[in-house]
Coordinates of C-alpha atoms in Angstrom, one line a residue:
M28 CA 18.0 -49.9 6.1
M29 CA 15.4 -47.3 7.1
K30 CA 13.7 -45.5 4.3
E31 CA 13.3 -41.7 4.6
E32 CA 9.8 -40.5 4.0
A33 CA 9.4 -37.2 2.2
V34 CA 6.6 -35.3 3.9
V35 CA 4.9 -33.1 1.4
Q36 CA 3.1 -30.3 3.1
K37 CA -0.1 -29.4 1.3
K38 CA -0.3 -25.8 0.3
K39 CA -3.2 -23.7 1.6
W40 CA -5.8 -22.5 -0.9
Y41 CA -4.5 -19.0 -1.0
E42 CA -0.9 -20.3 -1.7
R43 CA -2.2 -22.1 -4.8
M44 CA -3.6 -18.9 -6.4
P45 CA -2.0 -17.9 -9.7
H46 CA 0.8 -15.3 -9.8
S47 CA -0.3 -11.7 -10.1
Y48 CA 1.2 -11.7 -13.6
V49 CA -1.1 -14.6 -14.6
I50 CA -4.1 -12.9 -13.1
L51 CA -3.4 -9.6 -14.9
F52 CA -2.7 -11.3 -18.2
M53 CA -6.0 -13.3 -17.9
L54 CA -7.8 -9.9 -17.3
I55 CA -6.2 -8.6 -20.5
V56 CA -7.4 -11.6 -22.4
I57 CA -10.9 -11.4 -20.9
S58 CA -10.9 -7.7 -21.8
A59 CA -10.0 -8.5 -25.4
V60 CA -12.9 -11.1 -25.6
L61 CA -15.3 -8.5 -24.3
T62 CA -14.3 -6.1 -27.1
W63 CA -16.0 -8.6 -29.4
V64 CA -19.0 -9.1 -27.1
L65 CA -19.9 -5.8 -25.6
P66 CA -21.2 -2.9 -27.8
A67 CA -18.5 -0.3 -28.4
G68 CA -19.4 3.2 -27.3
S69 CA -18.0 6.5 -25.9
F70 CA -18.7 9.5 -23.9
E71 CA -18.0 13.1 -25.0
R72 CA -15.2 14.6 -22.9
T73 CA -14.3 18.2 -22.2
I74 CA -11.7 20.2 -20.4
P75 CA -13.5 22.6 -18.0
E76 CA -12.2 26.1 -17.4
G77 CA -9.2 25.9 -15.0
A78 CA -8.8 22.1 -15.4
T79 CA -5.8 20.3 -16.9
R80 CA -7.4 17.1 -18.0
E81 CA -10.5 15.9 -19.8
Y82 CA -13.7 15.1 -17.9
V83 CA -16.6 12.8 -18.9
V84 CA -19.8 14.7 -20.0
P85 CA -22.8 12.9 -18.3
G86 CA -25.6 11.8 -20.6
T87 CA -23.5 11.8 -23.8
Y88 CA -22.8 8.1 -24.1
T89 CA -23.4 6.8 -27.7
Q90 CA -22.5 3.6 -29.5
V91 CA -19.7 3.5 -32.1
D92 CA -18.4 1.0 -34.6
Q93 CA -17.2 -2.3 -33.1
T94 CA -13.3 -2.6 -33.0
G95 CA -12.5 -5.9 -31.5
V96 CA -8.9 -6.5 -30.2
G97 CA -7.2 -9.6 -31.6
V98 CA -4.4 -11.9 -30.4
F99 CA -1.6 -9.6 -31.6
G100 CA -3.4 -6.7 -30.0
V101 CA -3.4 -8.5 -26.7
L102 CA 0.4 -9.1 -26.9
K103 CA 1.0 -5.5 -28.0
A104 CA -1.0 -4.2 -25.0
I105 CA 1.7 -5.1 -22.5
P106 CA 4.5 -3.1 -24.1
K107 CA 2.1 -0.3 -24.8
G108 CA 1.0 -0.4 -21.2
M109 CA 4.6 -0.2 -20.0
D110 CA 5.2 2.8 -22.3
G111 CA 2.1 4.6 -21.0
A112 CA 3.0 3.9 -17.3
C113 CA 6.7 4.7 -17.7
T114 CA 6.8 7.7 -15.3
I115 CA 5.4 5.7 -12.3
I116 CA 7.5 2.7 -13.2
F117 CA 10.7 4.7 -13.1
M118 CA 9.6 6.5 -9.9
I119 CA 9.0 3.1 -8.2
M120 CA 12.4 1.8 -9.3
I121 CA 14.4 4.9 -8.5
S122 CA 12.7 5.4 -5.1
T123 CA 13.2 1.8 -4.2
A124 CA 16.9 2.1 -5.2
A125 CA 17.3 5.2 -3.1
F126 CA 15.9 3.5 0.0
H127 CA 18.1 0.5 -0.7
V128 CA 21.1 2.7 -0.4
I129 CA 19.8 4.3 2.8
R130 CA 18.9 0.9 4.3
S131 CA 22.4 -0.5 3.4
T132 CA 24.1 2.1 5.6
G133 CA 22.2 0.7 8.7
A134 CA 21.2 4.2 9.7
L135 CA 17.5 3.6 9.6
D136 CA 17.6 0.1 11.2
N137 CA 20.0 1.2 14.0
G138 CA 18.0 4.4 14.6
I139 CA 14.8 2.3 15.0
G140 CA 16.6 -0.3 17.1
V141 CA 18.0 2.3 19.5
I142 CA 14.5 3.8 20.0
M143 CA 12.9 0.4 20.5
K144 CA 15.6 -0.6 22.9
K145 CA 15.0 2.5 25.0
V146 CA 11.3 1.9 25.0
K147 CA 11.7 -1.7 26.1
T148 CA 13.9 -0.7 29.1
S149 CA 11.8 2.3 30.1
K150 CA 9.4 2.3 33.0
I151 CA 6.6 4.1 31.2
P152 CA 3.1 2.5 31.4
G153 CA 2.1 -0.2 28.9
N154 CA -0.5 1.8 27.1
V155 CA 2.0 4.6 26.5
V156 CA 4.5 2.1 25.2
I157 CA 1.9 0.6 22.8
C158 CA 1.0 4.1 21.5
T159 CA 4.6 5.2 21.2
V160 CA 5.7 2.1 19.2
T161 CA 2.5 2.2 17.0
F162 CA 3.1 5.8 16.1
L163 CA 6.8 5.2 15.4
F164 CA 6.0 2.4 12.9
S165 CA 3.1 4.3 11.4
L166 CA 5.5 7.2 10.6
L167 CA 8.0 4.7 9.2
G168 CA 5.2 3.2 7.1
V169 CA 4.5 6.7 5.7
I170 CA 8.1 7.2 4.7
V171 CA 9.4 3.7 3.8
G172 CA 6.4 1.4 3.5
P173 CA 5.2 -1.7 5.3
E174 CA 8.3 -3.7 4.7
I175 CA 10.2 -1.7 7.3
Q176 CA 8.3 -3.6 10.0
L177 CA 9.8 -7.0 9.0
P178 CA 13.2 -6.7 10.6
F179 CA 11.7 -5.3 13.8
A180 CA 8.7 -7.6 14.2
V181 CA 10.4 -9.8 16.7
L182 CA 11.8 -6.9 18.7
G183 CA 8.3 -5.4 18.9
I184 CA 6.9 -8.7 20.1
S185 CA 9.7 -8.9 22.7
I186 CA 8.6 -5.5 24.0
A187 CA 5.0 -6.7 24.3
L188 CA 6.0 -9.9 26.0
S189 CA 8.2 -8.0 28.5
L190 CA 5.2 -5.9 29.4
G191 CA 3.1 -9.1 30.1
Y192 CA 1.2 -9.1 26.9
D193 CA 1.2 -11.5 24.0
T194 CA 2.5 -11.6 20.4
I195 CA -0.8 -10.2 19.0
V196 CA -0.1 -7.0 20.9
G197 CA 3.4 -6.9 19.5
L198 CA 2.0 -7.3 16.0
G199 CA -0.6 -4.7 16.7
M200 CA 2.1 -2.2 17.5
V201 CA 4.6 -3.0 14.7
A202 CA 2.5 -4.4 11.9
G203 CA -0.6 -2.4 12.8
G204 CA 1.4 0.8 12.8
G205 CA 3.4 0.0 9.7
F206 CA 0.5 -1.0 7.6
T207 CA -1.6 2.0 8.8
G208 CA 1.2 4.5 7.9
F209 CA 1.5 2.9 4.4
A210 CA -2.3 2.8 3.9
F211 CA -3.1 6.4 4.8
G212 CA 0.3 8.0 4.1
P213 CA -0.2 11.2 1.9
I214 CA 3.1 10.3 0.0
N215 CA 2.4 6.7 -0.9
A216 CA 4.0 6.5 -4.3
A217 CA 2.6 3.0 -5.3
V218 CA -1.0 3.6 -4.4
L219 CA -1.6 7.3 -4.2
G220 CA 1.0 8.4 -6.7
S221 CA -0.2 5.9 -9.3
A222 CA -3.9 6.9 -8.8
H223 CA -3.1 10.6 -9.1
A224 CA -1.0 10.0 -12.2
I225 CA -3.8 8.1 -13.9
M226 CA -6.3 10.8 -13.0
G227 CA -4.0 13.5 -14.3
M228 CA -3.9 15.2 -10.9
E229 CA -1.1 16.8 -9.0
T230 CA 0.9 14.0 -7.3
F231 CA 0.2 13.7 -3.6
S232 CA -2.3 16.6 -3.7
G233 CA -4.9 16.9 -1.0
Q234 CA -2.5 16.2 1.8
G235 CA -4.3 18.1 4.5
L236 CA -7.2 15.7 4.9
R237 CA -5.0 12.7 4.4
W238 CA -2.7 13.6 7.2
L239 CA -5.8 14.0 9.5
L240 CA -7.0 10.6 8.3
W241 CA -3.6 9.1 9.0
L242 CA -3.7 10.5 12.5
A243 CA -7.2 9.2 13.2
A244 CA -6.4 5.8 11.7
T245 CA -3.2 5.5 13.8
I246 CA -5.1 6.5 17.0
T247 CA -7.7 3.8 16.1
V248 CA -5.1 1.1 15.9
C249 CA -3.7 2.3 19.2
I250 CA -7.1 2.1 20.9
I251 CA -7.9 -1.4 19.6
T252 CA -4.5 -2.7 20.6
C253 CA -4.6 -1.1 24.0
L254 CA -8.1 -2.5 24.7
Y255 CA -7.0 -6.0 23.7
A256 CA -3.8 -5.6 25.8
R257 CA -5.8 -4.6 28.9
K258 CA -8.2 -7.6 28.4
I259 CA -5.4 -10.2 28.4
A260 CA -3.5 -8.4 31.2
K261 CA -6.6 -9.0 33.4
N262 CA -7.1 -12.5 32.1
P263 CA -4.2 -14.2 30.1
E264 CA -6.6 -17.0 29.3
K265 CA -8.3 -14.7 26.8
S266 CA -5.2 -14.4 24.7
L267 CA -5.8 -15.4 21.1
V268 CA -2.4 -17.1 20.9
K269 CA -2.6 -18.9 24.2
G270 CA -0.4 -22.0 24.3
I271 CA 1.9 -20.9 21.4
D272 CA 5.6 -21.2 22.4
T273 CA 7.2 -17.7 22.4
S274 CA 10.6 -18.6 24.0
S275 CA 12.5 -18.0 20.8
L276 CA 10.9 -14.5 20.5
Q277 CA 12.4 -13.3 23.8
I278 CA 15.4 -11.0 22.9
E279 CA 18.1 -10.4 25.4
E280 CA 19.6 -6.9 25.8
K281 CA 23.1 -8.0 24.8
E282 CA 21.8 -9.3 21.4
E283 CA 20.4 -5.9 20.5
G284 CA 23.6 -4.4 19.1
Y285 CA 22.0 -1.1 17.9
E286 CA 24.1 2.0 17.7
V287 CA 23.7 5.3 15.9
T288 CA 27.0 6.7 14.7
G289 CA 27.8 10.2 13.4
K290 CA 27.6 8.9 9.8
H291 CA 24.2 7.4 10.6
K292 CA 23.0 10.8 11.8
L293 CA 24.1 12.3 8.5
V294 CA 22.2 9.7 6.5
L295 CA 19.1 10.2 8.6
A296 CA 19.3 13.9 8.1
V297 CA 19.4 13.3 4.3
L298 CA 16.3 11.0 4.6
I299 CA 14.4 13.7 6.5
L300 CA 15.4 16.4 4.0
L301 CA 14.4 14.1 1.1
M302 CA 10.9 13.5 2.5
A303 CA 10.5 17.2 3.4
T304 CA 11.5 18.2 -0.1
I305 CA 9.0 15.7 -1.7
I306 CA 6.1 17.0 0.5
V307 CA 6.9 20.7 -0.1
G308 CA 7.5 20.2 -3.8
A309 CA 4.3 18.3 -4.3
S310 CA 2.1 20.6 -2.2
K311 CA 3.6 24.0 -2.9
F312 CA 5.1 23.8 -6.4
G313 CA 2.9 21.2 -8.1
W314 CA 5.8 18.7 -8.7
Y315 CA 4.9 15.7 -10.6
L316 CA 6.4 12.2 -10.9
T317 CA 9.4 13.3 -12.9
E318 CA 10.5 15.9 -10.3
M319 CA 10.0 13.5 -7.4
T320 CA 12.0 10.8 -9.1
A321 CA 14.8 13.3 -9.5
V322 CA 14.6 14.1 -5.7
F323 CA 14.8 10.4 -4.9
L324 CA 17.8 10.0 -7.2
V325 CA 19.7 12.9 -5.6
G326 CA 18.7 11.8 -2.1
G327 CA 19.9 8.2 -2.6
I328 CA 23.3 9.4 -3.9
A329 CA 23.6 12.0 -1.2
A330 CA 22.9 9.4 1.5
G331 CA 25.6 7.1 0.1
L332 CA 28.2 10.0 -0.1
V333 CA 27.7 11.3 3.4
Y334 CA 28.1 7.7 4.7
G335 CA 31.4 7.4 2.9
Y336 CA 30.5 5.1 0.0
K337 CA 32.5 5.4 -3.1
I338 CA 30.5 6.3 -6.2
N339 CA 30.9 2.8 -7.7
K340 CA 29.4 1.3 -4.5
I341 CA 26.5 3.7 -4.7
I342 CA 25.8 2.7 -8.3
D343 CA 26.0 -1.0 -7.4
L344 CA 23.5 -0.5 -4.6
F345 CA 21.2 1.5 -6.9
I346 CA 21.2 -1.3 -9.4
Q347 CA 20.4 -3.9 -6.7
G348 CA 17.5 -1.7 -5.4
A349 CA 16.1 -1.1 -8.8
A350 CA 16.4 -4.8 -9.6
S351 CA 14.3 -5.7 -6.5
A352 CA 11.6 -3.3 -7.8
A353 CA 11.5 -4.7 -11.3
S354 CA 8.7 -7.2 -10.5
V355 CA 6.5 -4.4 -9.2
A356 CA 7.3 -2.3 -12.2
L357 CA 6.3 -5.1 -14.6
I358 CA 3.0 -5.5 -12.8
V359 CA 2.3 -1.8 -13.4
G360 CA 2.9 -2.2 -17.1
I361 CA 0.9 -5.4 -17.5
A362 CA -2.0 -3.8 -15.5
R363 CA -1.9 -0.8 -17.8
G364 CA -2.4 -3.2 -20.7
I365 CA -5.9 -3.8 -19.5
Q366 CA -6.7 -0.2 -20.1
V367 CA -5.0 -0.3 -23.5
V368 CA -7.3 -3.1 -24.6
L369 CA -10.5 -1.6 -23.2
E370 CA -9.7 1.7 -24.9
E371 CA -8.6 0.3 -28.3
G372 CA -11.8 -1.9 -28.3
H373 CA -13.9 1.2 -27.3
I374 CA -15.7 -0.7 -24.5
L375 CA -14.2 1.3 -21.5
D376 CA -17.0 3.8 -21.7
T377 CA -19.5 1.1 -22.2
I378 CA -18.4 -0.5 -18.9
I379 CA -18.4 2.9 -17.1
N380 CA -21.9 3.6 -18.4
A381 CA -23.2 0.3 -17.3
L382 CA -21.8 0.7 -13.8
S383 CA -22.8 4.3 -13.3
S384 CA -26.5 3.7 -14.3
P385 CA -27.6 1.9 -11.1
L386 CA -25.3 4.0 -8.8
Q387 CA -26.8 7.3 -10.0
A388 CA -29.9 6.4 -8.0
F389 CA -27.9 6.6 -4.8
N390 CA -26.3 9.5 -2.9
P391 CA -22.7 10.1 -4.2
L392 CA -21.5 9.3 -0.7
V393 CA -22.9 5.8 -1.0
G394 CA -21.2 5.5 -4.3
A395 CA -17.8 6.5 -2.9
I396 CA -18.2 3.9 -0.1
F397 CA -19.3 1.3 -2.7
I398 CA -16.1 2.1 -4.7
S399 CA -13.9 1.5 -1.6
I400 CA -15.5 -1.9 -1.0
I401 CA -15.3 -3.0 -4.7
V402 CA -11.6 -2.0 -4.8
G403 CA -11.0 -3.9 -1.6
I404 CA -12.5 -7.1 -3.1
I405 CA -10.4 -6.8 -6.3
H406 CA -7.3 -6.1 -4.2
F407 CA -7.5 -9.6 -2.9
F408 CA -6.6 -10.9 -6.4
I409 CA -4.2 -8.0 -7.3
P410 CA -2.0 -7.5 -4.2
S411 CA 0.2 -4.8 -5.9
G412 CA -1.1 -1.3 -5.0
S413 CA 0.2 0.3 -8.2
G414 CA -0.9 -2.7 -10.3
L415 CA -4.4 -2.4 -8.8
A416 CA -4.4 1.4 -9.6
Y417 CA -3.7 0.8 -13.3
A418 CA -6.2 -2.1 -13.5
T419 CA -9.1 -0.2 -11.8
M420 CA -8.6 3.6 -11.8
P421 CA -9.3 4.0 -15.6
I422 CA -12.8 2.7 -14.8
I423 CA -13.3 4.1 -11.3
G424 CA -12.2 7.7 -12.2
P425 CA -14.8 8.4 -14.9
L426 CA -17.4 6.4 -12.9
G427 CA -16.9 8.7 -9.9
E428 CA -17.3 11.8 -12.2
L429 CA -20.6 10.4 -13.6
I430 CA -22.1 9.8 -10.1
G431 CA -21.0 13.1 -8.7
I432 CA -17.8 12.3 -6.8
S433 CA -14.9 14.7 -7.1
P434 CA -11.6 13.2 -8.5
Q435 CA -9.8 13.7 -5.2
T436 CA -12.6 11.9 -3.2
T437 CA -12.6 9.1 -5.8
V438 CA -8.8 8.7 -5.3
L439 CA -9.4 8.7 -1.5
A440 CA -12.0 5.9 -1.9
F441 CA -9.6 3.9 -4.1
Q442 CA -6.8 4.4 -1.5
I443 CA -9.0 3.1 1.3
G444 CA -10.0 0.0 -0.7
A445 CA -6.4 -0.6 -1.9
T446 CA -4.9 -0.7 1.6
V447 CA -7.2 -1.2 4.5
P448 CA -7.7 -5.0 3.8
N449 CA -3.9 -5.5 4.0
F450 CA -4.4 -6.5 7.6
I451 CA -6.3 -9.7 6.7
F452 CA -5.6 -10.7 3.1
P453 CA -3.3 -13.8 2.9
T454 CA -2.3 -12.7 -0.6
I455 CA -0.3 -9.7 0.9
G456 CA 3.3 -11.0 1.1
A457 CA 4.5 -8.5 3.8
F458 CA 1.5 -9.4 6.0
M459 CA 2.1 -13.1 5.7
A460 CA 5.8 -12.7 6.4
V461 CA 5.3 -10.7 9.6
L462 CA 2.8 -13.4 10.8
G463 CA 5.4 -16.0 10.1
L464 CA 8.1 -14.1 12.1
A465 CA 5.8 -13.8 15.0
K466 CA 4.7 -17.5 14.8
V467 CA 1.1 -16.4 14.8
P468 CA -1.3 -18.6 12.6
L469 CA -3.5 -16.7 10.2
G470 CA -6.6 -18.0 11.9
K471 CA -5.5 -16.8 15.3
W472 CA -4.8 -13.3 14.0
M473 CA -8.0 -13.0 12.1
S474 CA -10.1 -12.3 15.1
F475 CA -8.0 -9.2 15.9
G476 CA -7.3 -8.3 12.3
L477 CA -11.0 -8.2 11.4
K478 CA -11.6 -5.7 14.2
L479 CA -8.9 -3.5 12.8
V480 CA -10.2 -3.6 9.3
A481 CA -13.8 -2.9 10.4
A482 CA -12.8 0.0 12.6
L483 CA -10.5 1.5 9.9
Y484 CA -13.2 1.2 7.3
V485 CA -15.6 3.1 9.5
V486 CA -13.1 5.8 10.3
S487 CA -12.3 6.1 6.5
W488 CA -15.9 6.4 5.6
I489 CA -16.4 9.1 8.1
F490 CA -13.6 11.0 6.4
I491 CA -15.2 10.3 3.0
A492 CA -18.3 12.1 4.4
I493 CA -16.1 14.9 5.6
A494 CA -14.6 15.1 2.1
F495 CA -18.1 15.6 0.6
A496 CA -18.9 18.2 3.3
I497 CA -15.8 20.4 2.5
G498 CA -15.8 19.9 -1.3
Y499 CA -12.6 17.9 -1.2

């Protein structure tokens, strides 16, 4: 008899990293230990005329009595954190549930599929196709998030292959566009909404500059992808994925059964109205997380009703969608626990004072760039955007105030660091999933992905400079 050999595939180093929950809990424990080691202290805070929240008063740091956090304090920090972050937690769960209802109707997927099919069969030039698809997925990234690219990664690659390009070009259009829309979208609930909530600012405020940044960033992705496409069109030997079998990625027309029905159009109309209401409400009426959560709730129900779902079906879909967001919601609560420990141990201001002292010797612009880089490094270990916000913004916010950065620009610097590295970090689940679908090894993608990240950082830093120039 022949013995079967079990081949155990060795996990890559980044696959052996602890779960985000473990990393965040370790940070809570480390924070508790620091409450016994670092000197306790605090800044004076004041509410300036016309402001709605307290600001740190520079030069007022003084030491206070030591109040170390014990073992039970560490355990209580997590439920306290969840209580303190409940508004963003519920917004994440309800918005995810609403989009789950919308996605279940097939309206969004069929709408994208029909557009992509028409693009594939069109006779327009390759560069125009690349820019069209990139902008399409960038807009979808703004509205839905980067996960929308997953079901269409292969279709995007099929379009690239049909134009004589390679899978990297397909990923540049679909993943490049999707991640860029998510990164710079002015209505990013997880990253931007969380940061604004922590800073006590109007949710999704400052949209004007962010829309311009989104446009500039998407154009940047288009240019880099088009330049690479032109290079391999002239010489296929320069393809980064030369020799990789793409036969299974070729999609025949008859297999693309996309169709937009009348009901689909009604659902898409609800989606457009939902997003327009969110944008107008946030920018014109100062809506906060509670109001936006209500809009998502109504929008999800309305989408299900116009499609013909019975109310019980809608409720079941809402429950499924909310359940899928539970892991993210828990990350937010655990991350907020770090802030709870630092505040109860009175060392949050001590850390802020220590970080601000060397940075005060530099121009505030340099400080903002420094913040975007530091957040990017931490983001490698905390992939969740909302979890990252609750782990870092309590420190970054007051730090920005002390070194002369406005709250809005501080949030912008955080947003950049919390999203731009998504193109290359193997700890980002959606990124690794789309590489797997495209059969592109991480090492092959890195050469292209690093160029995207470098270019987007440069564009972002230019906009940080603009933010300082206009008093953003």
